[in-house]
Amino acid sequence: MPELPEVETVVRHLRGPLVGRRITGVRVLRETAVAESPAPLKTLLGRRLLRISRRGKFICMELERGLELAVHLRMTGWLGVVPSSETDPYERVRFILDDGAESLVFRDIRTFGRVWCGSHEALENATALGQLGPEPLVIGADAFAARLHERGGRLKSLLLNQEFLAGVGNIYADEALFAAKLHPLTPAARVSREQARRLIAGIRRVLAASIAAGGTSIRTFRGADGKPGLYRVKLRVYGREDQPCLRCGTKIKRIVVGQRGTWFCPHCQRRR
Ligand SMILES: [Zn+2]
């Protein structure tokens, strides 16, 4: 599933080709992709795209006269600007731009991805956007530490909880806990202020490194330019069961936390 760096990569690739363009046609090829939209997609017709940004794992586009378009890629979604002559068997929604030569297309093999349009308020109510926690690249270290202590639960589960922190998923949660030398099952309440600082710094570092590399290429992720991400070679703990820890040589262990595979070094990340 694309996480924050992959979605950020898509947003950065789309900004140039998309901002300032007008939606002149909409084609829905699979109704379920838009079934939860508060307003019909044809409401977008004739409006110009003003801004594109990321919130958690959502792609958010602002259009003229207070309308917004939100996309969640979920497992296999892909969003990009292509020549309108280009077709794809997995295309679910097409937004024709300007004179029709190019289109913004939403493709999705597994069909879990969703597209919504409506006012900002309507989108916050219809999607998880309204409940998202703070952005990990923005929240201050002290605010993050305070937030950890307010919550029960174990670190790995908390990091995956989008209401606690927006955009971190399974890969980057494991990488950040490894960077901060914290065991995934550590209770949040037992994390010291110093450890909390290390954790948010670790989260920022792994996210920033992945954004700089264009997202990870695990499974089916491709940037909006169609190029695979390059981060996989730099993953230090995720998916490395039984391989030596890159810091101390101990074999990496895999456990399951909340039904998600979780990798850590039993020596560097001691359980407290
Ligand atoms: Zn180690």
Coordinates of C-alpha atoms and ligand atoms in Angstrom, one line a residue:
M1 CA 0.0 0.0 0.0
P2 CA 1.4 3.4 -0.9
E3 CA 2.4 5.3 2.3
L4 CA 3.1 9.0 2.8
P5 CA 6.3 9.1 0.7
E6 CA 4.7 7.4 -2.3
V7 CA 1.6 9.7 -2.2
E8 CA 3.9 12.7 -1.8
T9 CA 5.8 11.5 -4.8
V10 CA 2.6 11.3 -6.9
V11 CA 1.5 14.8 -5.7
R12 CA 4.9 16.3 -6.7
H13 CA 4.8 14.7 -10.1
L14 CA 1.2 15.9 -10.7
R15 CA 1.6 19.5 -9.7
G16 CA 3.4 20.7 -12.8
P17 CA 1.2 19.0 -15.4
L18 CA -2.0 19.6 -13.5
V19 CA -2.2 23.0 -11.7
G20 CA -4.0 25.6 -13.8
R21 CA -5.8 23.2 -16.1
R22 CA -9.5 23.0 -16.5
I23 CA -11.6 19.8 -16.3
T24 CA -13.7 19.6 -19.5
G25 CA -15.0 16.0 -19.3
V26 CA -15.4 13.2 -16.8
R27 CA -15.8 9.5 -17.6
V28 CA -16.5 7.0 -14.8
L29 CA -15.6 3.5 -16.0
R30 CA -16.2 1.8 -12.7
E31 CA -19.0 3.2 -10.5
T32 CA -17.7 1.7 -7.2
A33 CA -14.6 3.9 -7.5
V34 CA -16.8 7.0 -7.0
A35 CA -19.8 5.5 -5.2
E36 CA -19.0 7.3 -1.9
S37 CA -18.5 10.7 -3.4
P38 CA -20.7 13.4 -1.7
A39 CA -21.2 15.2 -5.1
P40 CA -21.4 13.7 -8.6
L41 CA -18.1 14.1 -10.5
K42 CA -19.8 16.1 -13.2
T43 CA -19.9 19.0 -10.7
L44 CA -16.2 19.4 -11.5
L45 CA -16.9 20.3 -15.2
G46 CA -15.6 23.7 -16.3
R47 CA -13.6 24.3 -13.1
R48 CA -9.9 24.9 -13.0
L49 CA -7.5 23.1 -10.7
L50 CA -5.9 25.5 -8.3
R51 CA -3.8 23.5 -5.9
I52 CA -2.7 19.9 -5.3
S53 CA -1.5 18.6 -1.9
R54 CA -1.2 15.6 0.3
R55 CA -2.9 15.0 3.6
G56 CA -1.9 11.7 5.2
K57 CA -2.3 9.2 2.4
F58 CA -4.9 11.3 0.5
I59 CA -4.3 13.3 -2.6
C60 CA -6.3 16.5 -2.4
M61 CA -7.0 18.8 -5.3
E62 CA -8.6 22.2 -4.9
L63 CA -10.7 23.6 -7.7
E64 CA -12.3 26.9 -8.5
R65 CA -15.4 28.0 -6.5
G66 CA -14.8 25.9 -3.4
L67 CA -14.9 22.4 -4.8
E68 CA -12.3 19.7 -3.9
L69 CA -11.4 16.4 -5.4
A70 CA -9.8 13.7 -3.2
V71 CA -8.2 10.4 -4.2
H72 CA -7.0 7.5 -2.0
L73 CA -4.8 5.0 -3.9
R74 CA -5.3 2.2 -1.3
M75 CA -3.5 -0.9 -2.5
T76 CA -2.8 -0.4 -6.3
G77 CA -4.3 2.9 -7.3
W78 CA -2.4 5.1 -9.8
L79 CA -3.0 8.7 -10.8
G80 CA -1.3 10.5 -13.7
V81 CA -1.7 12.8 -16.7
V82 CA -1.5 10.9 -20.0
P83 CA -2.4 11.6 -23.7
S84 CA -6.1 11.1 -24.1
S85 CA -5.4 8.5 -26.8
E86 CA -3.8 6.2 -24.2
T87 CA -6.1 3.5 -22.9
D88 CA -5.6 1.0 -20.0
P89 CA -7.7 -2.0 -19.0
Y90 CA -7.5 -0.9 -15.3
E91 CA -8.7 2.7 -15.9
R92 CA -11.5 3.5 -13.5
V93 CA -12.0 7.3 -13.9
R94 CA -10.9 9.8 -16.5
F95 CA -10.9 13.6 -16.2
I96 CA -10.4 15.2 -19.6
L97 CA -8.3 18.4 -19.5
D98 CA -8.7 21.6 -21.4
D99 CA -8.9 20.9 -25.2
G100 CA -9.0 17.2 -24.7
A101 CA -5.5 16.3 -25.7
E102 CA -4.6 15.1 -22.2
S103 CA -6.4 13.5 -19.4
L104 CA -5.9 12.9 -15.7
V105 CA -6.6 9.2 -15.2
F106 CA -7.2 7.0 -12.2
R107 CA -6.1 3.4 -12.7
D108 CA -6.5 0.7 -10.2
I109 CA -5.9 -3.1 -10.5
R110 CA -7.4 -4.2 -7.2
T111 CA -10.2 -1.6 -7.2
F112 CA -9.9 -0.6 -3.5
G113 CA -9.0 3.0 -4.4
R114 CA -11.6 5.7 -4.2
V115 CA -12.3 9.1 -5.7
W116 CA -14.5 11.8 -4.0
C117 CA -15.6 15.3 -4.9
G118 CA -17.5 17.9 -2.9
S119 CA -16.9 20.9 -0.6
H120 CA -14.0 20.7 1.9
E121 CA -16.5 20.0 4.7
A122 CA -18.4 17.3 2.8
L123 CA -15.1 15.5 2.0
E124 CA -14.1 15.7 5.7
N125 CA -17.4 14.0 6.6
A126 CA -17.5 11.5 3.8
T127 CA -13.9 10.2 4.2
A128 CA -11.3 9.7 7.0
L129 CA -9.8 13.2 6.1
G130 CA -11.8 14.7 9.0
Q131 CA -10.2 12.3 11.6
L132 CA -6.6 12.4 10.5
G133 CA -3.9 13.0 13.1
P134 CA -1.1 15.5 12.6
E135 CA 1.5 15.2 9.8
P136 CA 4.7 13.6 10.9
L137 CA 6.8 16.0 8.9
V138 CA 5.1 19.0 10.7
I139 CA 4.4 18.0 14.3
G140 CA 7.0 19.3 16.8
A141 CA 9.0 16.8 19.0
D142 CA 7.4 17.9 22.3
A143 CA 3.8 17.8 20.8
F144 CA 4.6 14.3 19.5
A145 CA 5.9 13.1 23.0
A146 CA 2.8 14.5 24.7
R147 CA 0.5 12.8 22.1
L148 CA 2.3 9.4 22.8
H149 CA 1.7 9.7 26.5
E150 CA -2.0 10.6 26.1
R151 CA -2.5 7.3 24.2
G152 CA -2.6 3.8 25.4
G153 CA -1.4 1.0 23.2
R154 CA 1.9 -0.2 21.7
L155 CA 4.2 1.8 19.5
K156 CA 3.8 -0.2 16.3
S157 CA 0.0 -0.1 16.5
L158 CA -0.1 3.6 17.3
L159 CA 2.2 4.5 14.4
L160 CA -0.2 2.7 12.0
N161 CA -3.2 4.5 13.5
Q162 CA -4.0 7.3 11.1
E163 CA -5.9 9.3 13.8
F164 CA -2.7 9.3 15.9
L165 CA -0.3 10.2 13.1
A166 CA -1.2 10.6 9.4
G167 CA 0.5 8.8 6.5
V168 CA 2.8 6.3 8.2
G169 CA 2.2 2.7 7.2
N170 CA 3.8 -0.7 7.8
I171 CA 7.1 -0.2 6.0
Y172 CA 8.0 3.2 7.6
A173 CA 6.7 2.3 11.0
D174 CA 9.2 -0.6 11.2
E175 CA 12.0 1.5 9.6
A176 CA 11.4 4.3 12.1
L177 CA 11.3 2.1 15.2
F178 CA 14.6 0.5 14.0
A179 CA 16.1 4.0 13.5
A180 CA 15.0 5.0 17.0
K181 CA 16.0 1.6 18.6
L182 CA 12.6 1.0 20.1
H183 CA 10.8 -2.3 20.3
P184 CA 7.5 -2.4 18.3
L185 CA 5.6 -3.7 21.3
T186 CA 6.8 -1.0 23.8
P187 CA 3.8 0.6 25.5
A188 CA 3.5 4.2 24.5
A189 CA 3.1 5.3 28.1
R190 CA 6.6 3.9 28.9
V191 CA 8.4 5.9 26.3
S192 CA 10.6 8.7 27.7
R193 CA 10.6 12.2 26.3
E194 CA 14.1 11.5 24.9
Q195 CA 13.0 8.3 23.2
A196 CA 9.9 10.1 21.8
R197 CA 12.2 12.7 20.3
R198 CA 14.3 10.0 18.8
L199 CA 11.2 8.3 17.4
I200 CA 9.8 11.3 15.6
A201 CA 13.3 12.2 14.3
G202 CA 13.5 8.6 13.0
I203 CA 10.1 8.8 11.3
R204 CA 11.1 12.1 9.7
R205 CA 14.4 10.7 8.5
V206 CA 13.0 7.6 6.9
L207 CA 10.1 9.5 5.3
A208 CA 12.4 12.2 3.9
A209 CA 14.9 9.7 2.5
S210 CA 12.1 7.8 0.8
I211 CA 10.5 11.0 -0.6
A212 CA 14.0 12.0 -2.0
A213 CA 14.3 8.6 -3.6
G214 CA 10.8 8.8 -5.1
G215 CA 9.0 6.3 -2.8
T216 CA 9.5 2.6 -2.4
S217 CA 9.0 0.2 -5.3
I218 CA 7.7 -2.7 -3.2
R219 CA 4.8 -4.4 -5.0
T220 CA 3.0 -2.3 -7.5
F221 CA 3.9 1.2 -6.6
R222 CA 4.8 3.5 -9.5
G223 CA 5.2 7.3 -9.4
A224 CA 2.9 9.4 -11.5
D225 CA 5.7 9.5 -14.1
G226 CA 5.4 5.7 -14.3
K227 CA 8.9 5.1 -12.9
P228 CA 9.3 2.7 -10.0
G229 CA 10.5 4.1 -6.7
L230 CA 14.0 3.4 -5.6
Y231 CA 13.8 3.1 -1.8
R232 CA 13.7 -0.7 -1.6
V233 CA 17.4 -1.0 -1.7
K234 CA 17.7 1.2 1.4
L235 CA 15.2 -0.6 3.6
R236 CA 17.1 -1.5 6.7
V237 CA 14.8 -3.8 8.6
Y238 CA 11.4 -4.2 6.8
G239 CA 11.1 -7.7 5.1
R240 CA 14.6 -8.7 6.2
E241 CA 13.7 -11.7 8.4
D242 CA 16.7 -13.9 9.5
Q243 CA 19.1 -11.5 7.7
P244 CA 21.9 -9.8 9.8
C245 CA 21.0 -6.5 11.4
L246 CA 22.9 -3.8 9.5
R247 CA 24.0 -2.3 12.9
C248 CA 24.9 -5.2 15.1
G249 CA 24.7 -8.4 13.0
T250 CA 22.0 -10.0 15.1
K251 CA 19.3 -11.9 13.0
I252 CA 16.3 -9.7 12.3
K253 CA 13.1 -11.1 13.7
R254 CA 9.5 -11.1 12.3
I255 CA 6.5 -11.0 14.6
V256 CA 2.8 -10.1 13.8
V257 CA 1.3 -7.0 15.5
G258 CA -2.4 -6.3 14.7
Q259 CA -2.2 -8.7 11.8
R260 CA 0.7 -6.9 10.2
G261 CA 4.1 -8.4 9.7
T262 CA 6.6 -6.5 11.8
W263 CA 10.4 -6.7 11.6
F264 CA 12.9 -5.6 14.2
C265 CA 16.4 -6.4 15.7
P266 CA 16.0 -8.1 19.0
H267 CA 19.4 -6.7 20.1
C268 CA 19.1 -3.1 19.0
Q269 CA 15.4 -2.8 19.8
R270 CA 15.1 -4.3 23.3
R271 CA 11.7 -4.9 24.9
R272 CA 11.0 -2.7 27.9
Ligands
ZN1 ZN 20.8 -4.8 15.7

